[in-house]
Coordinates of C-alpha atoms in Angstrom, one line a residue:
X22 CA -242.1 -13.8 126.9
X23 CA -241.4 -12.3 130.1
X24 CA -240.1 -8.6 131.2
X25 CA -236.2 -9.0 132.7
X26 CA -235.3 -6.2 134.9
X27 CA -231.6 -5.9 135.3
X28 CA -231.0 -2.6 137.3
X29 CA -233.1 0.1 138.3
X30 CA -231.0 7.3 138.0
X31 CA -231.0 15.3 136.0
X32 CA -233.9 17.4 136.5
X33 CA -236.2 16.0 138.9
X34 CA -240.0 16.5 139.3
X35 CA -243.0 15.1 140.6
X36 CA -245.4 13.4 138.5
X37 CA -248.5 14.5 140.3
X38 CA -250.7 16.8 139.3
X39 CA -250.1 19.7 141.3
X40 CA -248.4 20.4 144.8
X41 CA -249.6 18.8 148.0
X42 CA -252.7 19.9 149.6
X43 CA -252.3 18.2 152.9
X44 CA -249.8 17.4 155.7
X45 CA -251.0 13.8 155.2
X46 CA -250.2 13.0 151.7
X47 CA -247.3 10.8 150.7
X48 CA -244.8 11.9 149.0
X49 CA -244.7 11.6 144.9
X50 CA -241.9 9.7 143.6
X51 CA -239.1 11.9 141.5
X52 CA -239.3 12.3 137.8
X53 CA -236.6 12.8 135.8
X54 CA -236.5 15.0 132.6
X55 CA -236.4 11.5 130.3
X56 CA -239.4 10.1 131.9
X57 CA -241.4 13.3 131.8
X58 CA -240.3 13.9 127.9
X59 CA -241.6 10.4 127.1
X60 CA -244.4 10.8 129.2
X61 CA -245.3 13.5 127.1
X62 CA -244.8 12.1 123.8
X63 CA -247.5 9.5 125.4
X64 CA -250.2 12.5 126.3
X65 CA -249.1 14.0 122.6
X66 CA -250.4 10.7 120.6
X67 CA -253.5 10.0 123.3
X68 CA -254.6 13.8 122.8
X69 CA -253.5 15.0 119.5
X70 CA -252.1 18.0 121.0
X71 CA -251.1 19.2 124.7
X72 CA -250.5 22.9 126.1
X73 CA -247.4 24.6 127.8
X74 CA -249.7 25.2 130.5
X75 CA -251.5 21.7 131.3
X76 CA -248.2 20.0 131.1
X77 CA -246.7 22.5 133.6
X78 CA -249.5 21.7 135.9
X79 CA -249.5 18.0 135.7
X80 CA -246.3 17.8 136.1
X81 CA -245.6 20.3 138.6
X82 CA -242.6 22.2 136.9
X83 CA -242.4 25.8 135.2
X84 CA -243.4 26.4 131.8
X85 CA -240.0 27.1 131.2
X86 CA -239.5 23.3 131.7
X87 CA -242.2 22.3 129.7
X88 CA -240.8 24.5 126.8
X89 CA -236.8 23.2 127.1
X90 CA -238.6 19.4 127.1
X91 CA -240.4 20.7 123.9
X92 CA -237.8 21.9 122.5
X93 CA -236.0 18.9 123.1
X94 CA -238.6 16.3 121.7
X95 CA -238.7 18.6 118.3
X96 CA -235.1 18.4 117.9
X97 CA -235.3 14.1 118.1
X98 CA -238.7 14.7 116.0
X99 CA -241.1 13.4 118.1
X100 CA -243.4 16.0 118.2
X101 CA -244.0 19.4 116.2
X102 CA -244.5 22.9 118.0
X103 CA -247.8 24.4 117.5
X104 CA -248.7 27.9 119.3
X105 CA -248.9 27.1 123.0
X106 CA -247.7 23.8 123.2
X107 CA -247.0 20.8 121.0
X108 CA -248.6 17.9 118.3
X109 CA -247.8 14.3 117.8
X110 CA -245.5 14.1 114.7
X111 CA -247.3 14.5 111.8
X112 CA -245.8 12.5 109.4
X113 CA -243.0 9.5 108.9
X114 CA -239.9 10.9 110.1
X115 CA -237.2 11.2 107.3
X116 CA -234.3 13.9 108.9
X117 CA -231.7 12.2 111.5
X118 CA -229.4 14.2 114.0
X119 CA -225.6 13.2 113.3
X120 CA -223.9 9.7 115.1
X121 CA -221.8 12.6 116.6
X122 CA -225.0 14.7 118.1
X123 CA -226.5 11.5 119.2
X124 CA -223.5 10.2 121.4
X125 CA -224.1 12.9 123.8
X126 CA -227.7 12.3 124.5
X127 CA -229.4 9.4 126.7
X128 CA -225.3 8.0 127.5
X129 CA -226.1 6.3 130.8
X130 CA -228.9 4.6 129.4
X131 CA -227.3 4.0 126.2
X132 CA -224.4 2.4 128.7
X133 CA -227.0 0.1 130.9
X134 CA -228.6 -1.4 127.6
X135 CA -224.9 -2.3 126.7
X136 CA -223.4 -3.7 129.3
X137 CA -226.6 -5.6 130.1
X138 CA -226.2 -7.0 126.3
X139 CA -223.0 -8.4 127.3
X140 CA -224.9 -11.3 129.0
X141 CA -225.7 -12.5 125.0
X142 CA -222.5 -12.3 123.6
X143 CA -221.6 -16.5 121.9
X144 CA -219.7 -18.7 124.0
X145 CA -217.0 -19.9 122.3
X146 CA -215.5 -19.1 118.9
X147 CA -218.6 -17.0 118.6
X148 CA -219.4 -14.7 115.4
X149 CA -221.8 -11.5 116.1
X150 CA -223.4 -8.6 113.5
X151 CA -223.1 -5.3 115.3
X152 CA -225.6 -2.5 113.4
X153 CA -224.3 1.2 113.6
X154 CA -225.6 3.5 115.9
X155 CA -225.2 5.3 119.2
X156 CA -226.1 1.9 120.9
X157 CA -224.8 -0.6 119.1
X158 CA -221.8 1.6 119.4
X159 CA -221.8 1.4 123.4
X160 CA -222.1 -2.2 123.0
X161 CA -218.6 -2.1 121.4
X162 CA -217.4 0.1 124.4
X163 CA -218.3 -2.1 126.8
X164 CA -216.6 -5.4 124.6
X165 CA -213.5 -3.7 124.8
X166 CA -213.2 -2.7 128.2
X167 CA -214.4 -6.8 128.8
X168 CA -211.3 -7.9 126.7
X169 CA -209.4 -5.3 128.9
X170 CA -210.4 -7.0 132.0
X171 CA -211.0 -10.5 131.1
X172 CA -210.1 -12.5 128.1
X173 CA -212.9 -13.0 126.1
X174 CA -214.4 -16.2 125.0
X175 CA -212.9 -17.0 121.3
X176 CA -211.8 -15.8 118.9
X177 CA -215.1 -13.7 118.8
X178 CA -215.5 -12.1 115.0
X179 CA -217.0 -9.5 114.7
X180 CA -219.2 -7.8 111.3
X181 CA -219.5 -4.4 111.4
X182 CA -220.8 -1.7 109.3
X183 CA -219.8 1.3 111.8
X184 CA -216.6 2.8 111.0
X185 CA -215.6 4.1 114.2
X186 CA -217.2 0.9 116.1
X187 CA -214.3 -1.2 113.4
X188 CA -211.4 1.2 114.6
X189 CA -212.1 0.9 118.0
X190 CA -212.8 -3.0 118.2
X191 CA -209.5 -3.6 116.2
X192 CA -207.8 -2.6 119.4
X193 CA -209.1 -5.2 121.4
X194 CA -207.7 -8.7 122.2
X195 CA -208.8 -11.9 121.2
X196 CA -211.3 -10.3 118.6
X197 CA -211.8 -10.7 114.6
X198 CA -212.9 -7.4 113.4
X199 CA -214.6 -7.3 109.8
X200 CA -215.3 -3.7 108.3
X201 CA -217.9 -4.3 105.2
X202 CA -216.9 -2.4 102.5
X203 CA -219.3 -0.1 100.8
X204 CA -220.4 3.7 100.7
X205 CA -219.6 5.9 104.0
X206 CA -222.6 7.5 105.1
X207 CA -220.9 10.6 107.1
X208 CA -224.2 11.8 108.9
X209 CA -224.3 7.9 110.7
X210 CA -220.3 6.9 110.2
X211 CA -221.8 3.8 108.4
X212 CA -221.2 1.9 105.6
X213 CA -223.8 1.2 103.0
X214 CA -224.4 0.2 99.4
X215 CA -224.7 -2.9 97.1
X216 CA -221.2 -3.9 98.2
X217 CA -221.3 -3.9 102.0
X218 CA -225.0 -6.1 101.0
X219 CA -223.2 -8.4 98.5
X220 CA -220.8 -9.2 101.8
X221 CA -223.6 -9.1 104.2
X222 CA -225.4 -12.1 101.9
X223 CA -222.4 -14.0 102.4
X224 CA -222.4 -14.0 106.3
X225 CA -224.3 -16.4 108.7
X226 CA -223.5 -15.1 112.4
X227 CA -224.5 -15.7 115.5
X228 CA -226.0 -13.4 117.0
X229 CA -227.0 -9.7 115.2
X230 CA -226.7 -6.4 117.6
X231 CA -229.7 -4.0 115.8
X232 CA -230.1 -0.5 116.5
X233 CA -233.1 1.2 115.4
X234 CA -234.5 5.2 115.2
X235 CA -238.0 4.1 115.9
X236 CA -239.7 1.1 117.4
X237 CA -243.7 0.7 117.1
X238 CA -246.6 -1.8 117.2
X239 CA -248.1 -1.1 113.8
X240 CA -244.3 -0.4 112.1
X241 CA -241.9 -2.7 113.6
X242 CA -238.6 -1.1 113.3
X243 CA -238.4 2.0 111.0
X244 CA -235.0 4.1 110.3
X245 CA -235.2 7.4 108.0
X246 CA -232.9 6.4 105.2
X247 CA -233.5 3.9 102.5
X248 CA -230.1 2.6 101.7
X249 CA -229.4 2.3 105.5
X250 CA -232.6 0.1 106.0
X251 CA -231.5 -2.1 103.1
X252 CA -228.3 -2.7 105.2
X253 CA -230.6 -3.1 108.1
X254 CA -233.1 -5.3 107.0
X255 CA -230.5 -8.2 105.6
X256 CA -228.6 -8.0 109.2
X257 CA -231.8 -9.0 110.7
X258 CA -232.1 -12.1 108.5
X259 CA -228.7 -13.2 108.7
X260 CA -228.0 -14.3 112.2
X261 CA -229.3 -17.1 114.5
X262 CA -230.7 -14.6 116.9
X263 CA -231.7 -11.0 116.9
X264 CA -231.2 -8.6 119.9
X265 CA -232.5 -5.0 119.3
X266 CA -230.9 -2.1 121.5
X267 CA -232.9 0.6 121.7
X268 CA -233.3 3.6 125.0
X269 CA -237.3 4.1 125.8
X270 CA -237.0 7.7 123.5
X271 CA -237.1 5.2 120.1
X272 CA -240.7 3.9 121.4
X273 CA -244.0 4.7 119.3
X274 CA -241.7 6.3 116.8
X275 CA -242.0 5.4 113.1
X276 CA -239.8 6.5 110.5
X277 CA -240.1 6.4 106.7
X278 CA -238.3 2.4 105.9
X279 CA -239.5 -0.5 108.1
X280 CA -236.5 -2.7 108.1
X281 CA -237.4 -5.6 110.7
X282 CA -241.3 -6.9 111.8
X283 CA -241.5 -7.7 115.4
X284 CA -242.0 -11.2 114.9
X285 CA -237.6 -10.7 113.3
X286 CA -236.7 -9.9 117.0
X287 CA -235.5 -12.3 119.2
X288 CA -234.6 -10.1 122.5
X289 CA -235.7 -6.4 123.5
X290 CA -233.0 -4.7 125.7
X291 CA -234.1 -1.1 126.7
X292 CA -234.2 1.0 129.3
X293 CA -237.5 1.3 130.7
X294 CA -241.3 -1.0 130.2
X295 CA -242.5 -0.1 126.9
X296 CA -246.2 1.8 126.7
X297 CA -248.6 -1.0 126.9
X298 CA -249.6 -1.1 123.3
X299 CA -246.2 -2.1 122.2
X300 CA -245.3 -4.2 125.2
X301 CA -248.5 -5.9 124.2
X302 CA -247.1 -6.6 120.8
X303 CA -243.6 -7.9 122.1
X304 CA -245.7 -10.0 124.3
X305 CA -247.7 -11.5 121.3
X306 CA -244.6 -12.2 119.3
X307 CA -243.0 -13.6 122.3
X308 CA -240.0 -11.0 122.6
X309 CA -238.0 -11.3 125.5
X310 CA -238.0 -7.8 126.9
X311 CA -234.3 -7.1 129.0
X312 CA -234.8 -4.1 131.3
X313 CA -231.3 -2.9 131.8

């Protein structure tokens, strides 16, 4: 299916791959720091490993810069550090930064995706699954300050296995929050376990929110913890329709549990077009891709 732009925002560079060397030449549109940290996780995985140096000179910024981007892509394990510069990620991801570290990375884009998700909410007396996460957690932001504005369409119900997306949704009007009940996982304020699936089995909604930690071709959608993925991977069955949310930095990404094949997904909403080897895989299982 097609690729829906919605919108088209902070360290600033040029992409080029140097300065100017005449009067004549256009100007290089700005890069931010995002686009330049993805673009280097693309050079990582084409090259196998990419220098300090080079990068600095492609990209027209200090190696200082290079080295905070590094630094940066290690800590959301993307790539590994090597002497001089940096390596794809060697193996299937299993560590995860805390729901807590992760809402205060990538919020405006995390915002776009959600508010552009609104569009799929049900009509009327409509049920939806909403997956934990940074995301998915936006999403529920962006529902309440709707119901604040507007009424919404319903009663909407609502599944959840986020506690804090549960506490704050049962403040808003004309919503049915459900909290499955199960194991807290405190590193993603989730709940998990063979009670929250027992309920899970029991549901048929709408429409599912997903979140995921990595999104790939080969993989489909991968997250680092098994009893999470199980949780996961019977949201994505369980629902007439499945709309992923996931910012650009989850792309070519693979993590230790595959929860969902593409050909589960329904709707992309991201951030920015996906490298061309996954947006040719979206393409072939005829994912509408939502460019917030």
């Amino acid at each position: 299916m097609g690729v829906t732009e919605v919108t088209s925002d902070a360290d600033v560079t040029s992409p080029g791959a140097g300065p100017p060397t005449g009067e004549s030449q256009a100007a290089t549109p700005p890069m931010y720091a995002e686009e330049r940290r993805h673009a280097i996780v693309r050079l990582a995985s084409a090259r196998g490993r990419v220098s300090v140096a080079d990068l600095a000179a492609q990209f027209d910024v200090a190696p200082e810069t290079i080295r905070r981007d590094l630094d940066v892509l290690v800590r959301s394990g993307l790539v590994d550090r090597v002497h001089g510069g940096a390596i794809p990620r060697s193996s299937f991801g299993t560590s995860e930064s805390s729901a807590r570290e992760r809402r205060t990375t990538r919020g405006e884009a995390k915002a776009a995706i959600a508010r552009a998700a609104l569009a799929y909410l049900p009509d009327v007396h409509g049920s939806i699954i909403l997956d934990g996460g940074t995301t998915t957690g936006a999403l529920a932001s962006e529902i309440i300050l709707k119901s604040e504005q507007e009424p919404i369409a319903g009663p909407l119900t609502v599944i959840t296995n986020s506690v804090r997306t549960g506490l704050e949704l049962s403040t808003a009007r004309n919503l049915s929050v459900h909290l499955l009940g199960g194991v807290i996982r405190e590193v993603t304020e989730t709940v998990v376990g063979a009670t929250a699936l027992n309920m899970l089995g029991n549901i048929a909604a709408d429409v599912a929110f997903l979140g995921t930690n990595g999104l790939s071709a080969k993989y489909g959608l991968t997250t680092p913890d098994v009893e999470e993925a199980a949780i996961k991977r019977v949201m994505a069955t369980r629902s007439q329709r499945s709309i992923l949310l996931a910012d650009a930095s989850k792309f070519d990404s693979d993590y230790l549990c595959t929860f969902a094949d593409l050909d589960q997904i329904d709707v992309l909403i991201t951030d920015a077009q996906p490298p061309s080897r996954l947006a040719e895989a979206l393409e072939a299982h005829e994912i509408e891709v939502v460019i917030s």
